[in-house]
Coordinates of C-alpha atoms and ligand atoms in Angstrom, one line a residue:
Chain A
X15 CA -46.6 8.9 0.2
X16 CA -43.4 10.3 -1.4
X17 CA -43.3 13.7 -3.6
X18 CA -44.6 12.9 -7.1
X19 CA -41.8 15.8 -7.9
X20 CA -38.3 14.9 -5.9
X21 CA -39.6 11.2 -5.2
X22 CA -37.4 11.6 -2.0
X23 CA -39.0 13.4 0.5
X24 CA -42.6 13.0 2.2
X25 CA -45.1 14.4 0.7
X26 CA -47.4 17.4 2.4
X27 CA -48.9 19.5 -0.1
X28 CA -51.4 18.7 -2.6
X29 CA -51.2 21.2 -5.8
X30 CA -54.6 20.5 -7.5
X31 CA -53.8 22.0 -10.9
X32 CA -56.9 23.0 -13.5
X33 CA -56.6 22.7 -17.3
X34 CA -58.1 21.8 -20.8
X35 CA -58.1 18.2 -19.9
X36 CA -59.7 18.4 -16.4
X37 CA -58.4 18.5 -12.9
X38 CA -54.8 16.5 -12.0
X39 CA -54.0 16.3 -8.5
X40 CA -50.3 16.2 -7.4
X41 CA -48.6 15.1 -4.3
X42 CA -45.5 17.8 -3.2
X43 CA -43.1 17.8 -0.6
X44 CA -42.4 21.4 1.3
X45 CA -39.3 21.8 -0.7
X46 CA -40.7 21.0 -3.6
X47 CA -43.5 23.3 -3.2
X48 CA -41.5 26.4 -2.0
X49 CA -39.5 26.5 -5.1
X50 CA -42.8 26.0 -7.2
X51 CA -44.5 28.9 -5.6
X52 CA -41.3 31.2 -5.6
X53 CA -41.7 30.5 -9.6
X54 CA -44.6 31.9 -9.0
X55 CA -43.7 34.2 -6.6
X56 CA -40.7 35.7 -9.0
X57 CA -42.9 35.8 -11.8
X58 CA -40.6 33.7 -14.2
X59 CA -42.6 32.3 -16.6
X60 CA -40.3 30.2 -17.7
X61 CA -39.5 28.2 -15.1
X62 CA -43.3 28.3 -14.0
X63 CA -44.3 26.8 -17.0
X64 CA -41.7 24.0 -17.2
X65 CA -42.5 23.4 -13.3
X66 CA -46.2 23.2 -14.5
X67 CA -45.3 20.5 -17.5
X68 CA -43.0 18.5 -15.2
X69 CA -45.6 18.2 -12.5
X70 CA -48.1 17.1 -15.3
X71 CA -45.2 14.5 -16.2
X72 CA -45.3 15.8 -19.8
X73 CA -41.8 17.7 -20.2
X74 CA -39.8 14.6 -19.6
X75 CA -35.5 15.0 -20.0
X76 CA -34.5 12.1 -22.2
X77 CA -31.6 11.1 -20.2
X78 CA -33.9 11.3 -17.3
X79 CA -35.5 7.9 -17.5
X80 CA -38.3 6.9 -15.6
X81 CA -38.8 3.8 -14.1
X82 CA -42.2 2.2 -15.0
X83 CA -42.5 -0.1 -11.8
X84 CA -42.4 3.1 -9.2
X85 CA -42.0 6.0 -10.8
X86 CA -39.0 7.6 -9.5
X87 CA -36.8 9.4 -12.4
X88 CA -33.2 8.4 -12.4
X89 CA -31.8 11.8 -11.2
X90 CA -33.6 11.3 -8.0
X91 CA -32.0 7.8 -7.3
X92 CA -28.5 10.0 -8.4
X93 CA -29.7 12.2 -5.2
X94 CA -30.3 9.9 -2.8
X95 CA -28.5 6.4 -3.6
X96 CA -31.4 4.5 -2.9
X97 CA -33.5 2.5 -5.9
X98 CA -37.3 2.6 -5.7
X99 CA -38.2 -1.3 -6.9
X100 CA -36.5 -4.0 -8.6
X101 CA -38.1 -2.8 -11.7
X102 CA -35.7 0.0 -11.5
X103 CA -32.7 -2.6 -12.0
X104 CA -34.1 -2.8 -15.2
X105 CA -35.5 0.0 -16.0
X106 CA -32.2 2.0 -15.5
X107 CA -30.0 -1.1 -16.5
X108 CA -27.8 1.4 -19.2
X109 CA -26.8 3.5 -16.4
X110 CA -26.7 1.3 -13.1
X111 CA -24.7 -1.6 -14.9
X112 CA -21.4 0.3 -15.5
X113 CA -22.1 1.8 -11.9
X114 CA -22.4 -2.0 -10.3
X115 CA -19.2 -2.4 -12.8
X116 CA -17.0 0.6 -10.3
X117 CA -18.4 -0.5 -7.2
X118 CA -18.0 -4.2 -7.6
X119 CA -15.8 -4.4 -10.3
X120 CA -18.3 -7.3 -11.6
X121 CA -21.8 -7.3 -12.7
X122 CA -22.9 -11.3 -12.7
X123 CA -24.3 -12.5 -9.4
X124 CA -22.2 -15.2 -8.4
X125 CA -23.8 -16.0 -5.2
X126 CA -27.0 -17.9 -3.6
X127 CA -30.3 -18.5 -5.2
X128 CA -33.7 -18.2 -3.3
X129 CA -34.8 -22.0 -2.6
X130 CA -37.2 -21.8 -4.4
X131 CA -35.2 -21.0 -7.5
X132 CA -32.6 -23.7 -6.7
X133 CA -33.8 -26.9 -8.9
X134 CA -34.8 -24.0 -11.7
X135 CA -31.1 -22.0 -11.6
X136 CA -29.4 -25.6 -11.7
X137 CA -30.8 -26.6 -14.8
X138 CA -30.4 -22.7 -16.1
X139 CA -26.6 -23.3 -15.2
X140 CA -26.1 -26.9 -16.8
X141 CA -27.9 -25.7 -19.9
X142 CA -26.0 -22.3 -20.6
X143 CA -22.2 -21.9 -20.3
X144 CA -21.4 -20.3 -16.9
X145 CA -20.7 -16.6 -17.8
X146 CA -19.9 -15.6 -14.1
X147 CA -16.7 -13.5 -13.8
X148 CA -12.9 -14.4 -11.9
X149 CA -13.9 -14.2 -8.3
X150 CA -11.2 -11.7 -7.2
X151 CA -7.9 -13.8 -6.1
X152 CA -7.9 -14.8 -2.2
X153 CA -6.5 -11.3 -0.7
X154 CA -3.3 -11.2 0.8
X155 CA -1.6 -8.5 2.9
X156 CA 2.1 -7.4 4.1
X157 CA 2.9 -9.4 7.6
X158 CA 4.8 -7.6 9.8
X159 CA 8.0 -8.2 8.6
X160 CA 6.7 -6.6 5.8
X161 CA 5.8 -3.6 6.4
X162 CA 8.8 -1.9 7.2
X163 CA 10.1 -3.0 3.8
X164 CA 7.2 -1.4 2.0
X165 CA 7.0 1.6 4.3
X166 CA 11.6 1.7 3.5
X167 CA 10.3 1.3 -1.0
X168 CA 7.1 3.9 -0.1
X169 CA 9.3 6.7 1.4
X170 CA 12.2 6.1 -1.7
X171 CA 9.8 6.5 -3.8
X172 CA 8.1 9.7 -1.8
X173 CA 11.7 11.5 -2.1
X174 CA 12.4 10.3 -5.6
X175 CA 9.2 12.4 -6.3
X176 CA 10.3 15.3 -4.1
X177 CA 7.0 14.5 -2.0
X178 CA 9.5 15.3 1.3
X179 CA 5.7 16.1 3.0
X180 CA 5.0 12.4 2.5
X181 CA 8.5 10.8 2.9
X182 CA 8.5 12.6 6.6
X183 CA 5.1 10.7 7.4
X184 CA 7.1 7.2 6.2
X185 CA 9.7 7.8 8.2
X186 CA 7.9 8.5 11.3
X187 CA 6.0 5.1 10.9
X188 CA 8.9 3.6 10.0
X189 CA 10.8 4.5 12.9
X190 CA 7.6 3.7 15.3
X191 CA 8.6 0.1 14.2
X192 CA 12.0 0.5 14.5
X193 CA 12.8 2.3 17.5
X194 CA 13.9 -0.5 20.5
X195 CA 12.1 2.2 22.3
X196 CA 9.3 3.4 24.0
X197 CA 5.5 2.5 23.9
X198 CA 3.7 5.9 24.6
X199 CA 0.4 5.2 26.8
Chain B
X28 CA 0.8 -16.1 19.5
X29 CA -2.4 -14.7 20.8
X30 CA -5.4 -16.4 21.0
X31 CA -7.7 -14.8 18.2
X32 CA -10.3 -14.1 20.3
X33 CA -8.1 -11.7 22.2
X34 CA -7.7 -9.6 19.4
X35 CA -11.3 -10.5 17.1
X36 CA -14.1 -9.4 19.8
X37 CA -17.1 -10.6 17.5
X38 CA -17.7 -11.1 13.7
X39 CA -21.1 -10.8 12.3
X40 CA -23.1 -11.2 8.9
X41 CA -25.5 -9.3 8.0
X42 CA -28.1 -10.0 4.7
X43 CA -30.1 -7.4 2.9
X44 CA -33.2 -9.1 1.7
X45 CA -36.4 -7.5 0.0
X46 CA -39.9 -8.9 -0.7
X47 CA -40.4 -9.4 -4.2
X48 CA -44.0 -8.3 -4.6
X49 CA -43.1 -5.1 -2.9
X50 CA -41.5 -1.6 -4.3
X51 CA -38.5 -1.5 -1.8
X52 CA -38.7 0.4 2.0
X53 CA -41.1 3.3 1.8
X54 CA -44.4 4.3 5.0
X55 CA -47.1 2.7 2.4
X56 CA -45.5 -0.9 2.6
X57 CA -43.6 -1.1 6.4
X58 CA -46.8 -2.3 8.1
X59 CA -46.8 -5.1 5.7
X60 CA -43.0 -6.1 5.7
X61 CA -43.8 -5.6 9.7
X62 CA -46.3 -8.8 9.5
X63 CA -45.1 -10.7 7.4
X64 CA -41.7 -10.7 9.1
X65 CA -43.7 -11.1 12.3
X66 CA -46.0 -13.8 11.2
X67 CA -42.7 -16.1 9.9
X68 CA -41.2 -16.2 13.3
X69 CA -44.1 -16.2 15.5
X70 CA -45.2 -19.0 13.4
X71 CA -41.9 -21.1 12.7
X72 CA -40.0 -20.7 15.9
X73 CA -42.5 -20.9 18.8
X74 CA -42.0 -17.2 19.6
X75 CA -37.9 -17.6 19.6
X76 CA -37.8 -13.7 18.5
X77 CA -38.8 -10.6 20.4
X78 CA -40.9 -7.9 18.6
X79 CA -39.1 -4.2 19.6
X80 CA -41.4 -1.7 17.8
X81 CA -39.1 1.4 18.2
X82 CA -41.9 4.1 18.4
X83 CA -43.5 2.3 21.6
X84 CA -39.9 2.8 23.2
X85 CA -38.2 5.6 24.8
X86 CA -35.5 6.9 23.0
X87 CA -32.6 5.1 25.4
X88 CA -34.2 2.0 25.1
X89 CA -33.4 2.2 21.2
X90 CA -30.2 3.4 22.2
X91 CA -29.6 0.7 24.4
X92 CA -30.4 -1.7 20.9
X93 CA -27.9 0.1 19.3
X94 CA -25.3 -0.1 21.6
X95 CA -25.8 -4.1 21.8
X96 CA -25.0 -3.9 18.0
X97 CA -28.7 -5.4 17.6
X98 CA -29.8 -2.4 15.4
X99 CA -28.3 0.5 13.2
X100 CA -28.2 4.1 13.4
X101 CA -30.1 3.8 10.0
X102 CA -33.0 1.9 11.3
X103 CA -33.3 4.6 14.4
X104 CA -33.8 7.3 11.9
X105 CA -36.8 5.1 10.6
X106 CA -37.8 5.0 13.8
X107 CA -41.5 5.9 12.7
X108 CA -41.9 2.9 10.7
X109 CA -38.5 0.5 12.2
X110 CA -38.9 -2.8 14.2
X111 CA -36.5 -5.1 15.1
X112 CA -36.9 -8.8 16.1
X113 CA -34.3 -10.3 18.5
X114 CA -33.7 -14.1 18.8
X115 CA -33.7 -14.2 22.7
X116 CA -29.9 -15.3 23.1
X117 CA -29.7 -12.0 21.2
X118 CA -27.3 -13.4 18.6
X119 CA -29.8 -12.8 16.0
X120 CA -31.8 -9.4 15.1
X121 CA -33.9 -9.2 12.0
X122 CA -34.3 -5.5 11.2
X123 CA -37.3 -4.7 9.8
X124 CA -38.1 -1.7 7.4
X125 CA -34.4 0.0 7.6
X126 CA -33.0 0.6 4.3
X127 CA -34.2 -2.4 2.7
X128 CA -37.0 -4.0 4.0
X129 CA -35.2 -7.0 6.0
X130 CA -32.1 -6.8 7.2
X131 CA -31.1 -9.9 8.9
X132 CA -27.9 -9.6 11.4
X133 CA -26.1 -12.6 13.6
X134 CA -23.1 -11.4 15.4
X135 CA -20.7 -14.1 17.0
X136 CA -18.5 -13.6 20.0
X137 CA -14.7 -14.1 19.2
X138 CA -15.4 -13.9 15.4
X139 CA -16.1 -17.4 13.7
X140 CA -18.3 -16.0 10.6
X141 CA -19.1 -19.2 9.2
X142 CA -21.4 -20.3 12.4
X143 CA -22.4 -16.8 12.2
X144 CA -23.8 -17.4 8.5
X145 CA -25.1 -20.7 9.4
X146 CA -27.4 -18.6 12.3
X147 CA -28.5 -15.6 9.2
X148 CA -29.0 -18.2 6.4
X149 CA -31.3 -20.3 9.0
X150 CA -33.7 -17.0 10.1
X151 CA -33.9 -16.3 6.2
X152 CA -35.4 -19.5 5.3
X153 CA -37.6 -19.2 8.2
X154 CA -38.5 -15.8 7.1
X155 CA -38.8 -17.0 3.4
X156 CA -41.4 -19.2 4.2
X157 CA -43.9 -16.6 4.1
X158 CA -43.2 -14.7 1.0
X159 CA -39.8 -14.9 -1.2
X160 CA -37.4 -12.0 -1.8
X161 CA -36.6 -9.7 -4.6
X162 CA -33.6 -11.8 -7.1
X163 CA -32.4 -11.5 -10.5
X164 CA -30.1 -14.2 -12.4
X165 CA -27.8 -11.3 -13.1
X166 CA -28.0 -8.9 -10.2
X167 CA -28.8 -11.8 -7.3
X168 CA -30.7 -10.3 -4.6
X169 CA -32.2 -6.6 -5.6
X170 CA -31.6 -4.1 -2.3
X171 CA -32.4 -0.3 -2.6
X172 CA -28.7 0.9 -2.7
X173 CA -26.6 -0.7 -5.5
X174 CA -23.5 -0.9 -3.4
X175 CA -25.6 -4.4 -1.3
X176 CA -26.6 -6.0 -4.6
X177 CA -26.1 -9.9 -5.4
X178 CA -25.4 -11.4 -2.0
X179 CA -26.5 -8.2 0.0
X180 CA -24.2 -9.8 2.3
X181 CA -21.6 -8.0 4.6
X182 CA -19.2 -9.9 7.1
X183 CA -17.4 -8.2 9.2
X184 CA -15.2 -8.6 12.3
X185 CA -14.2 -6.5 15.0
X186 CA -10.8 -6.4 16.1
X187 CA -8.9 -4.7 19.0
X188 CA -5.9 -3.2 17.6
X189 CA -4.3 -1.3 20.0
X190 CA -0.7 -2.2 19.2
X191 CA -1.0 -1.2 15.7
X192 CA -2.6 2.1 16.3
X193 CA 0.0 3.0 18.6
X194 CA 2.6 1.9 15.9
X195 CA 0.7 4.2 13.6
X196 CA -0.3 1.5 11.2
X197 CA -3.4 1.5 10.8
X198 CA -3.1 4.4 7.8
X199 CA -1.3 1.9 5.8
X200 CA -3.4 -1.7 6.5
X201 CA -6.0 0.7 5.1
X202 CA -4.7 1.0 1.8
X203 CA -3.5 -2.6 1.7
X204 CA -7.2 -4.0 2.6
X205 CA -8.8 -1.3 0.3
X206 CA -7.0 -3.3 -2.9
X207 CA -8.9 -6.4 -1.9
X208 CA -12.5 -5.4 -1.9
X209 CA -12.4 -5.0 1.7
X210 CA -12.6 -1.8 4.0
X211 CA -11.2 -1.0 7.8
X212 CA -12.9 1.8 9.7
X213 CA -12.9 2.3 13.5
X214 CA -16.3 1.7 15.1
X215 CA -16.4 4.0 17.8
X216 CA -16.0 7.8 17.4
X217 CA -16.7 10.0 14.5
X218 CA -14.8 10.8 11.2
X219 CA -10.9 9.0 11.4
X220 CA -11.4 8.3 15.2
X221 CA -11.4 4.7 16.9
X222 CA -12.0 5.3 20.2
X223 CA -11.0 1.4 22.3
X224 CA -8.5 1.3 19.6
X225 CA -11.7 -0.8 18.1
X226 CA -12.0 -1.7 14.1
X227 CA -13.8 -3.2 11.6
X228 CA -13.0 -5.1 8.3
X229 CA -15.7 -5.9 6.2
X230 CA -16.0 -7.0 2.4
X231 CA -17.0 -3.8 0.4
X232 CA -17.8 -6.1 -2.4
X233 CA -21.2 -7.9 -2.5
X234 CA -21.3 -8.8 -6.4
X235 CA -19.8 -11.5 -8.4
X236 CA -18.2 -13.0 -5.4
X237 CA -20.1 -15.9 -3.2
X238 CA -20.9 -16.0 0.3
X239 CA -17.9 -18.5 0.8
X240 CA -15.5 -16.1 -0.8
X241 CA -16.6 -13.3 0.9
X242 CA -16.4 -14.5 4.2
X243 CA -13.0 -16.4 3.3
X244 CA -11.5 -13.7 2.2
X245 CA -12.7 -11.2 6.0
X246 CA -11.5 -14.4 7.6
X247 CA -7.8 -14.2 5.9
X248 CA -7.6 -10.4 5.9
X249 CA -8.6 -11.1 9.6
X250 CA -6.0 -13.2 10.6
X251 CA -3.7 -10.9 9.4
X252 CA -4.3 -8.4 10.9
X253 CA -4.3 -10.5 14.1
X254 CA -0.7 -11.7 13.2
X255 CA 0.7 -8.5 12.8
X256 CA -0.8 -7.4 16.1
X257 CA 0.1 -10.1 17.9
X258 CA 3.4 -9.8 16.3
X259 CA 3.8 -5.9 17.8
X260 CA 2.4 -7.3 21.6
X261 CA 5.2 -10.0 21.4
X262 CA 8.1 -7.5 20.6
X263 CA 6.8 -4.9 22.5
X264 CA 6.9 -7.4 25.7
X265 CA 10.1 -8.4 24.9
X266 CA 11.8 -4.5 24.5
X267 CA 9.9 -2.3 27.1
X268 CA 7.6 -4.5 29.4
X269 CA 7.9 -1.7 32.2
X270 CA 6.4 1.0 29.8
X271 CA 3.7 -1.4 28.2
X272 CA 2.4 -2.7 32.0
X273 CA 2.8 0.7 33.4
X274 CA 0.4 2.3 30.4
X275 CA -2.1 -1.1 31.1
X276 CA -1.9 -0.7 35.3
X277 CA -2.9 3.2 35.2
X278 CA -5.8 2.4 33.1
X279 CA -6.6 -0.3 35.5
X280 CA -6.0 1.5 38.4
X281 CA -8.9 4.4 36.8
X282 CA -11.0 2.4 35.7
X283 CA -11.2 0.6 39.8
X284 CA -11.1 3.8 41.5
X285 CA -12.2 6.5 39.6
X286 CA -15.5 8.2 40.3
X287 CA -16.6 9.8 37.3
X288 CA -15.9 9.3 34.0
X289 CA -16.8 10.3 30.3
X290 CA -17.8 7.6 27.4
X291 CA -14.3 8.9 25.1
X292 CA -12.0 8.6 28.8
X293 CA -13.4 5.0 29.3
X294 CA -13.1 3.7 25.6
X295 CA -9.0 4.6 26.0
X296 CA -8.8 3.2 29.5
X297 CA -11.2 0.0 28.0
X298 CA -8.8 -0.7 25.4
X299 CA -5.4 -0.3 27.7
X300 CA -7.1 -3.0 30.2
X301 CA -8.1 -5.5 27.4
X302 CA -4.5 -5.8 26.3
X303 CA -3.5 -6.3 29.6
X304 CA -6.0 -8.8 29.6
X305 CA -4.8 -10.5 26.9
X306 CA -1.5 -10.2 28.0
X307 CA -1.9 -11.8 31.3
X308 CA -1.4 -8.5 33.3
X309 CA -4.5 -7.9 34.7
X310 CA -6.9 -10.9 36.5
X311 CA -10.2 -10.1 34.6
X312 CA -11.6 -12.5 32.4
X313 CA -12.0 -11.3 28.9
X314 CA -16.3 -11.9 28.7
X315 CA -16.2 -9.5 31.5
X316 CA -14.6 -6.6 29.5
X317 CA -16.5 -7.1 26.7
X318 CA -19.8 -7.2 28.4
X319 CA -18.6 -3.5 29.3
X320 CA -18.1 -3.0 26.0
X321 CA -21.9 -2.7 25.6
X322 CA -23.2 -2.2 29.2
X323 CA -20.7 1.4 30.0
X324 CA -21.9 3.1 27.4
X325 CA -24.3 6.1 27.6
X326 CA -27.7 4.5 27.3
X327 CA -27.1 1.6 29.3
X328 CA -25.5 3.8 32.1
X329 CA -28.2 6.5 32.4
X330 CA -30.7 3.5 32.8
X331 CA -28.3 2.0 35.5
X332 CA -27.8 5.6 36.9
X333 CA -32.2 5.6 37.0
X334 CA -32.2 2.4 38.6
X335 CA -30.3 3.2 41.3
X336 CA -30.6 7.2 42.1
X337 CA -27.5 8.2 41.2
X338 CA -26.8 11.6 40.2
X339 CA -25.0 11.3 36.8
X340 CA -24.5 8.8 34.3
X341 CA -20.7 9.6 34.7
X342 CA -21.0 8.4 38.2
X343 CA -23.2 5.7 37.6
X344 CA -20.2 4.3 34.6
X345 CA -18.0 3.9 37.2
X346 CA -20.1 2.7 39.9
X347 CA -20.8 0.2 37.1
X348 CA -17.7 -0.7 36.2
X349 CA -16.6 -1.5 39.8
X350 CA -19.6 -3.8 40.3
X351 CA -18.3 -5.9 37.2
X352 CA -14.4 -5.9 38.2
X353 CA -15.4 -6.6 41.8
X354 CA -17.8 -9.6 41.0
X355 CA -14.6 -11.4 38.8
Ligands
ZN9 ZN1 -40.2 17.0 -3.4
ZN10 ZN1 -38.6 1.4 -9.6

């Protein structure tokens, strides 16, 4: 199972932990469990404490949600990239809708359906107006008679801006394509 | 003009897919992703698919996978829990418990991504039949990293672009593809390398577009990007032939007679001989260079090297590569 603490690595330990309400049992990975006994270790009561009240899942960061499906805290998804559930597409929907937003630059699914959901989504669609984004325009880039063009506006524009570091590197591609010359091997 | 398959060497599709009664990937669930996955194509397909449980193999045999493009560096890191099942003409791999719990890969020699869809969508509604996959109205399919929601689809092609590397290009069809969802990055080699002068261009963008967009849209960028090379092979024929068949020959020429030979050495000699290829220069047919593609690489060599006693896997790559121009 995963560590009830990071939710990211494999859990080794179990920290059984005794108090007024009875015995709680927690799952910890070895990192996870180093820096909880050098808390202890260091004597800092402070951070010992709040280890103690995390680990009981009582001392819970409000903008440090939780998803309710799996369990694993937003800051941990931050961490490693990877969602725990498809509850967590809810769960965390403030935060991971503006992040689908900069990835995707979109954040309706304009795509397939499962099959089994295809008579069901048809009616959806008929019923409700279609709210699905502008597909992104059918992408188009320089042929080769382009290129030197832009590489000719791309190194004007470098010197214009004194970039001379950057209008050097222009110029060599740009006289890669013009040169009648040689193709080095 | 070039034929495209000179210049595309395969396109493939690959779909993230999730169970929906299931948390995503993690040990407690694999076994059952494992079966069920299992079950669906030993069921529906009359045992078309080969089960490769990747702790019961040695570590070149995975490698070996890997180099065939049939499973990802990801899924060999899982390797505790990871599976993959192979349609036998190995144009189809299912991947089971990598990132997300299926993902399901055809690859296509010379690049036609539509048939390759066709050959993805058709395994998913096989393996649909046993239990259906994580979707939302909003998000589409759910996978464990946000960046494969809604279609969880990637096309991709691979391209031999030798002319436009060695016209230094490549920096700025980069930046042009990067504006239009999609991404280029060299396949072989690590950080900005492309060893074979090999890349791919895939759609970055797996939300709010459909399938038939995104793979439109690779196709277009892809055909491009085959114009403009085929463009530089054309003029470079035309305004230094001598230089162009000399570079091609001396690959040739090493890659015929040479005795030993390292994996980054072969990839620039590879590349050099395909474009001669392509160009008519040299009399191998094109399957037979891309077959060595996959079977000179390391894994596949040290097995050859095994198989037949020979000292070093260096030795054994070119012993190998003989064998293959010699039987042409
Ligand atoms: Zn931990
Ligand atoms: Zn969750």
């Amino acid at each position: 199972m995963l560590c009830e603490e990071c939710q990211m690595n494999e859990a080794v330990f179990t920290v059984t932990l005794t108090s007024g309400d009875g015995v709680t049992r927690k799952h910890l990975c070895g990192e996870c469990m180093k820096k909880w006994e050098a808390n202890l270790a260091d004597g800092d009561i402070h951070s010992f404490l709040s280890s103690i009240l995390s680990i009981l899942g009582s001392a819970q960061k409000t903008d440090d949600p939780v998803c309710s499906g799996c369990g694993l805290k937003y800051s941990a998804f931050e961490k490693s990239g990877r969602l725990g559930c498809a509850q967590c597409y809810h769960d965390f929907a403030d935060k991971l809708t503006p992040m689908l937003k900069r990835i995707h630059g979109n954040t309706q699914h304009n795509g397939r359906t499962p099959r089994a959901m295809q008579t069901q989504a048809d009616a959806a669609a008929q019923a409700a107006s279609p709210e699905a984004e502008t597909p992104a325009p059918v992408p188009e880039i320089s042929p080769v008679e382009k290129m030197r063009e832009e590489l000719r506006k791309k190194m004007d524009e470098a010197v214009a801006c004194e970039n001379f570091e950057d209008a050097a590197k222009y110029r060599d591609q740009l006289k890669a394509l013009m040169d009648d010359g040689e193709v080095q091997a | 003009m070039a034929n495209s398959h000179e210049i595309a060497v395969s396109g493939r599709i690959r779909l993230a897919r999730n169970y929906h009664d299931l948390p995503f990937h993690n040990q407690e669930n694999a076994a059952t992703c494992l079966k069920r996955a299992y079950d669906a194509l030993h069921n529906y397909t009359e045992d078309l698919y080969t089960l490769h449980i990747l702790n019961n193999m040695s570590k070149d045999e995975r490698l070996s996978l890997m180099e065939e493009h049939l499973i990802s560096a990801d899924l060999l890191k899982n390797a505790g829990t990871g599976a993959a099942l192979i349609r036998k003409d190995r144009q189809v791999s299912i991947m089971v418990n990598e990132e997300d719990h299926l993902r399901i890969q055809a690859i296509e020699v010379g690049g036609g991504l539509e048939h390759a869809a066709q050959q993805a969508f058709q395994a998913e509604e096989i393996l649909e039949k046993v239990c259906g996959f994580s979707f939302d109205p909003k998000f589409g399919y759910l996978t464990s990293c946000p960046t494969n929601t809604g279609t969880g689809m990637r096309a991709s092609l691979m391209l031999h672009l030798p002319m436009l590397t060695r016209y230094k290009q490549m920096g700025n069809v980069g930046q042009n593809v990067a504006k239009l969802g999609l991404t280029i990055r060299g396949i072989y080699g690590e950080g900005s390398e492309a060893l074979g002068d090999l890349y791919q261009v895939s759609n970055q963008v797996s939300l709010g577009r459909s399938e038939e967009d995104i793979i439109q849209a690779v196709t277009a960028v892809g055909k491009q990007l085959i114009d403009m090379e085929s463009g530089l092979r054309d003029r470079s024929m035309k305004r230094a032939p001598a230089e162009l068949k000399d570079a091609v020959m001396r690959s040739y020429g090493l890659l015929s007679y040479a005795i030993t030979m390292d994996e980054k050495e072969f990839m620039q000699h590879w590349s050099n001989m395909r474009l001669g290829i392509a160009l008519g220069m040299v009399p191998t047919p094109l399957s037979t260079s891309d077959e060595l593609l996959t079977t000179a690489q390391n894994a596949h060599v040290r097995h050859f090297a095994a198989k037949r006693e020979i000292a070093s896997a260096r030795e054994a790559r070119c012993e190998w590569i003989r064998e293959c121009l010699n039987r042409a």
